[in-house]
Amino acid sequence: MAIFSLLVTATPYSAQGQFSALQFVRVAINNGHSIKRVFFYADGVLVASRLNHPPSDEINLTKAWAKLAIEQDIDLVVCVTAALKRGITNHAEAERNALTGENLDPAFEISGLGQLTEAMLESDRLITFG
Amino acid sequence: MAIFSLLVTATPYSAQGQFSALQFVRVAINNGHSIKRVFFYADGVLVASRLNHPPSDEINLTKAWAKLAIEQDIDLVVCVTAALKRGITNHAEAERNALTGENLDPAFEISGLGQLTEAMLESDRLITFG
Amino acid sequence: MKSICIIFNKVPYGSQSSRELLDIALMAAAFDMPIKALFIEQGVLQLINKQQPEVLDIKNHSATFKALELYGIEEIYVDANALNNYQLTHDDLMPIAELIDNNAISEHIQQSDFVLML
Amino acid sequence: MKSICIIFNKVPYGSQSSRELLDIALMAAAFDMPIKALFIEQGVLQLINKQQPEVLDIKNHSATFKALELYGIEEIYVDANALNNYQLTHDDLMPIAELIDNNAISEHIQQSDFVLML
Amino acid sequence: MKSLFILNNPTKLDACLNAMSTQDGLLLIEDAVIATHHSGLSCVTYALEEDLIARGLSQLVKQHLVNSNIKIIDYTQFVELTLQYDKTVSWL
Amino acid sequence: MKSLFILNNPTKLDACLNAMSTQDGLLLIEDAVIATHHSGLSCVTYALEEDLIARGLSQLVKQHLVNSNIKIIDYTQFVELTLQYDKTVSWL
């Protein structure tokens, strides 16, 4: 059984990459593999906002990731530089940067690009969804 | 002198369209034309978050639009459906949709697609930046 | 009243552009603007029968194309050349669009007051 | 240590992808991973001298390419064929990259443990 | 090392094919599944079934591919395929 | 009615040219300014100077275009050009 990590850069609702990445993770776990980390970068970080609120007949990608992360104990990491630039922030980053609000879903964690490199080196495969 | 409206669908930091649209508006005004409305749609709505915080040596697109809007009294309208889906919300929409937070920059207003159609019909030109 | 031409040129589901463009078409219809819908290049795939994006948890928007006539959008055209490129025939599509050639596409664009793509 | 190949294939400033890809290269360098940087297709334009995106209020990231060597990234290659397509010569570029052909590009991709594009 | 190239954008097919070595495989996903009829596909090629079904193309492609060497695989096979190659290259 | 087609993506140039009528004009902006040497540009064509300068292409393109009918225009001319045509079509 193998260890996977994912790099997800796709814009949440405009591109298909987030849907594909979710599907890949679900199937990999069903097949007995494990997921070390999903690293969100570039526009991919936008999925981490708990304010994302698609119409009720559509999947909420943020909640779908959060559910998967909690059930399967998966590490969801958002790149801090990409996130701040695109308006994704938690309480600590908001304070540090004097921002008036925060919106990070609690299933996600903000960290640095080093987490991507580490995931690459400690997994059997890194799969990019862009 | 002519009346312009713009439709902006470009992702704020990943694409160039927001930069181009800003430049077009500035130059049009300098040349004596007027801007009826800038309508943000699709990923273009993401520029309306006041939490967007690029590195200090880069332009903050949200603040650039806000400054222009205040100085020149330009209507900046964000499509409500596109915005909610992508985590852009004001206090009223947050309450209505039971969201825990809001992030709309006060220079922008959330409204419906009808504002785009109206802008098209009441301007000399509609220019799309995607 | 000014007329509008809406051009669909993207594959469905890889992006949501066509879905959001469709919403603009419906809004323009509500304003009673005369509307033409063109499906060209990869956009001809929007009209394929039996789409099932539900298998990927993606919402199916193809039913809305079938409902365009109900919204008063009756001028719907599809690029014959593109269909051919994708080895498709008119029978593979929802029966709502008329086949046209490249010259006719240019003409429809030329005649409209507004042309929108996403 | 596993090696990484970073492929730049986008025009500068129309998207920020190359800028964010560059940050990944620098981080991999900090982890002492052997790194190759390939500039192919439209990505060869990333290396043009005298870029001035400041005229559009966009940050200029081209200086970081010149600094790649300082970060220990010395294997930098540019697609000769693509240069030719854009009527460019090696003299139009920052002098940091070696011209290679298509076969060499495939080989560098093949030899690396990871290959990243954005 | 042999690589599995993963392509999601049909307009980049030629560039992707150009970068591949003879032992590499190509997996078409998302919008790129519309490229199954492309004449340049001389490498080992896979197309993701769920993406074909989503676009209503599953039956049509199967009819056209009767004599082709393109294999249609599902997500379970996609996951296993990434392990049969030494690495994946998502061509963006 | 004559239209000004505005193109920002060089990979869509052929599709854009296909949709144009003889009296239409083409304006290349953003990444599409790299397409000034394209052989199919038989229509009236403009390229946005600020986008050329941003990419370090302004001098290079001017040298190559000595005998061409492509006009290089700035943002002020861009704004005025949109008024010389009956409408604009942003080809996305």
PDB file of N, CA and C in Angstrom, chain B residues 13-16 19 23 26 55 57-59, chain D residues 13-16 19-20 55-59:
ATOM      1  N   TYR B  13      -5.384  37.649  -8.737  1.00  0.00           N
ATOM      2  CA  TYR B  13      -3.936  37.653  -8.785  1.00  0.00           C
ATOM      3  C   TYR B  13      -3.341  36.677  -9.783  1.00  0.00           C
ATOM      4  N   SER B  14      -4.114  35.716 -10.263  1.00  0.00           N
ATOM      5  CA  SER B  14      -3.556  34.720 -11.172  1.00  0.00           C
ATOM      6  C   SER B  14      -3.622  35.162 -12.623  1.00  0.00           C
ATOM      7  N   ALA B  15      -4.537  36.062 -12.963  1.00  0.00           N
ATOM      8  CA  ALA B  15      -4.675  36.520 -14.339  1.00  0.00           C
ATOM      9  C   ALA B  15      -4.392  38.018 -14.409  1.00  0.00           C
ATOM     10  N   GLN B  16      -4.262  38.534 -15.626  1.00  0.00           N
ATOM     11  CA  GLN B  16      -3.931  39.950 -15.787  1.00  0.00           C
ATOM     12  C   GLN B  16      -5.164  40.844 -15.938  1.00  0.00           C
ATOM     13  N   PHE B  19      -5.858  43.886 -13.712  1.00  0.00           N
ATOM     14  CA  PHE B  19      -4.895  44.966 -13.935  1.00  0.00           C
ATOM     15  C   PHE B  19      -5.279  45.749 -15.192  1.00  0.00           C
ATOM     16  N   GLN B  23      -6.501  49.717 -15.534  1.00  0.00           N
ATOM     17  CA  GLN B  23      -5.789  50.632 -16.420  1.00  0.00           C
ATOM     18  C   GLN B  23      -6.759  51.279 -17.413  1.00  0.00           C
ATOM     19  N   ARG B  26      -8.844  53.958 -15.621  1.00  0.00           N
ATOM     20  CA  ARG B  26      -8.055  55.161 -15.329  1.00  0.00           C
ATOM     21  C   ARG B  26      -7.865  56.013 -16.583  1.00  0.00           C
ATOM     22  N   PRO B  55       1.764  40.744  -0.821  1.00  0.00           N
ATOM     23  CA  PRO B  55       2.990  41.293  -0.228  1.00  0.00           C
ATOM     24  C   PRO B  55       3.056  42.808  -0.443  1.00  0.00           C
ATOM     25  N   ASP B  57       5.179  44.819  -1.554  1.00  0.00           N
ATOM     26  CA  ASP B  57       5.761  45.396  -2.761  1.00  0.00           C
ATOM     27  C   ASP B  57       4.887  45.142  -3.995  1.00  0.00           C
ATOM     28  N   GLU B  58       3.670  44.661  -3.774  1.00  0.00           N
ATOM     29  CA  GLU B  58       2.759  44.438  -4.902  1.00  0.00           C
ATOM     30  C   GLU B  58       1.505  45.279  -4.737  1.00  0.00           C
ATOM     31  N   ILE B  59       0.872  45.604  -5.854  1.00  0.00           N
ATOM     32  CA  ILE B  59      -0.354  46.375  -5.806  1.00  0.00           C
ATOM     33  C   ILE B  59      -1.457  45.551  -5.134  1.00  0.00           C
TER      34      ILE B  59
ATOM     35  N   TYR D  13       3.340  37.387 -16.777  1.00  0.00           N
ATOM     36  CA  TYR D  13       2.395  38.452 -16.416  1.00  0.00           C
ATOM     37  C   TYR D  13       0.948  38.210 -16.840  1.00  0.00           C
ATOM     38  N   GLY D  14       0.700  37.419 -17.871  1.00  0.00           N
ATOM     39  CA  GLY D  14      -0.684  37.071 -18.183  1.00  0.00           C
ATOM     40  C   GLY D  14      -1.227  36.185 -17.082  1.00  0.00           C
ATOM     41  N   SER D  15      -0.344  35.415 -16.476  1.00  0.00           N
ATOM     42  CA  SER D  15      -0.712  34.698 -15.258  1.00  0.00           C
ATOM     43  C   SER D  15       0.445  34.825 -14.286  1.00  0.00           C
ATOM     44  N   GLN D  16       0.181  34.494 -13.026  1.00  0.00           N
ATOM     45  CA  GLN D  16       1.229  34.564 -12.009  1.00  0.00           C
ATOM     46  C   GLN D  16       1.828  33.182 -11.756  1.00  0.00           C
ATOM     47  N   ARG D  19       5.648  32.839 -11.434  1.00  0.00           N
ATOM     48  CA  ARG D  19       6.116  33.445 -10.193  1.00  0.00           C
ATOM     49  C   ARG D  19       5.949  32.470  -9.035  1.00  0.00           C
ATOM     50  N   GLU D  20       4.795  31.826  -8.956  1.00  0.00           N
ATOM     51  CA  GLU D  20       4.545  30.909  -7.846  1.00  0.00           C
ATOM     52  C   GLU D  20       5.332  29.606  -8.016  1.00  0.00           C
ATOM     53  N   VAL D  55       5.083  49.171 -15.705  1.00  0.00           N
ATOM     54  CA  VAL D  55       4.221  50.104 -16.448  1.00  0.00           C
ATOM     55  C   VAL D  55       2.745  49.730 -16.291  1.00  0.00           C
ATOM     56  N   LEU D  56       2.492  48.496 -15.869  1.00  0.00           N
ATOM     57  CA  LEU D  56       1.106  48.052 -15.650  1.00  0.00           C
ATOM     58  C   LEU D  56       0.829  47.794 -14.169  1.00  0.00           C
ATOM     59  N   ASP D  57       1.703  48.312 -13.299  1.00  0.00           N
ATOM     60  CA  ASP D  57       1.555  48.102 -11.849  1.00  0.00           C
ATOM     61  C   ASP D  57       1.710  46.635 -11.445  1.00  0.00           C
ATOM     62  N   ILE D  58       2.389  45.849 -12.288  1.00  0.00           N
ATOM     63  CA  ILE D  58       2.599  44.442 -11.953  1.00  0.00           C
ATOM     64  C   ILE D  58       4.040  44.267 -11.490  1.00  0.00           C
ATOM     65  N   LYS D  59       4.241  43.438 -10.469  1.00  0.00           N
ATOM     66  CA  LYS D  59       5.584  43.243  -9.943  1.00  0.00           C
ATOM     67  C   LYS D  59       6.467  42.493 -10.937  1.00  0.00           C
TER      68      LYS D  59
END
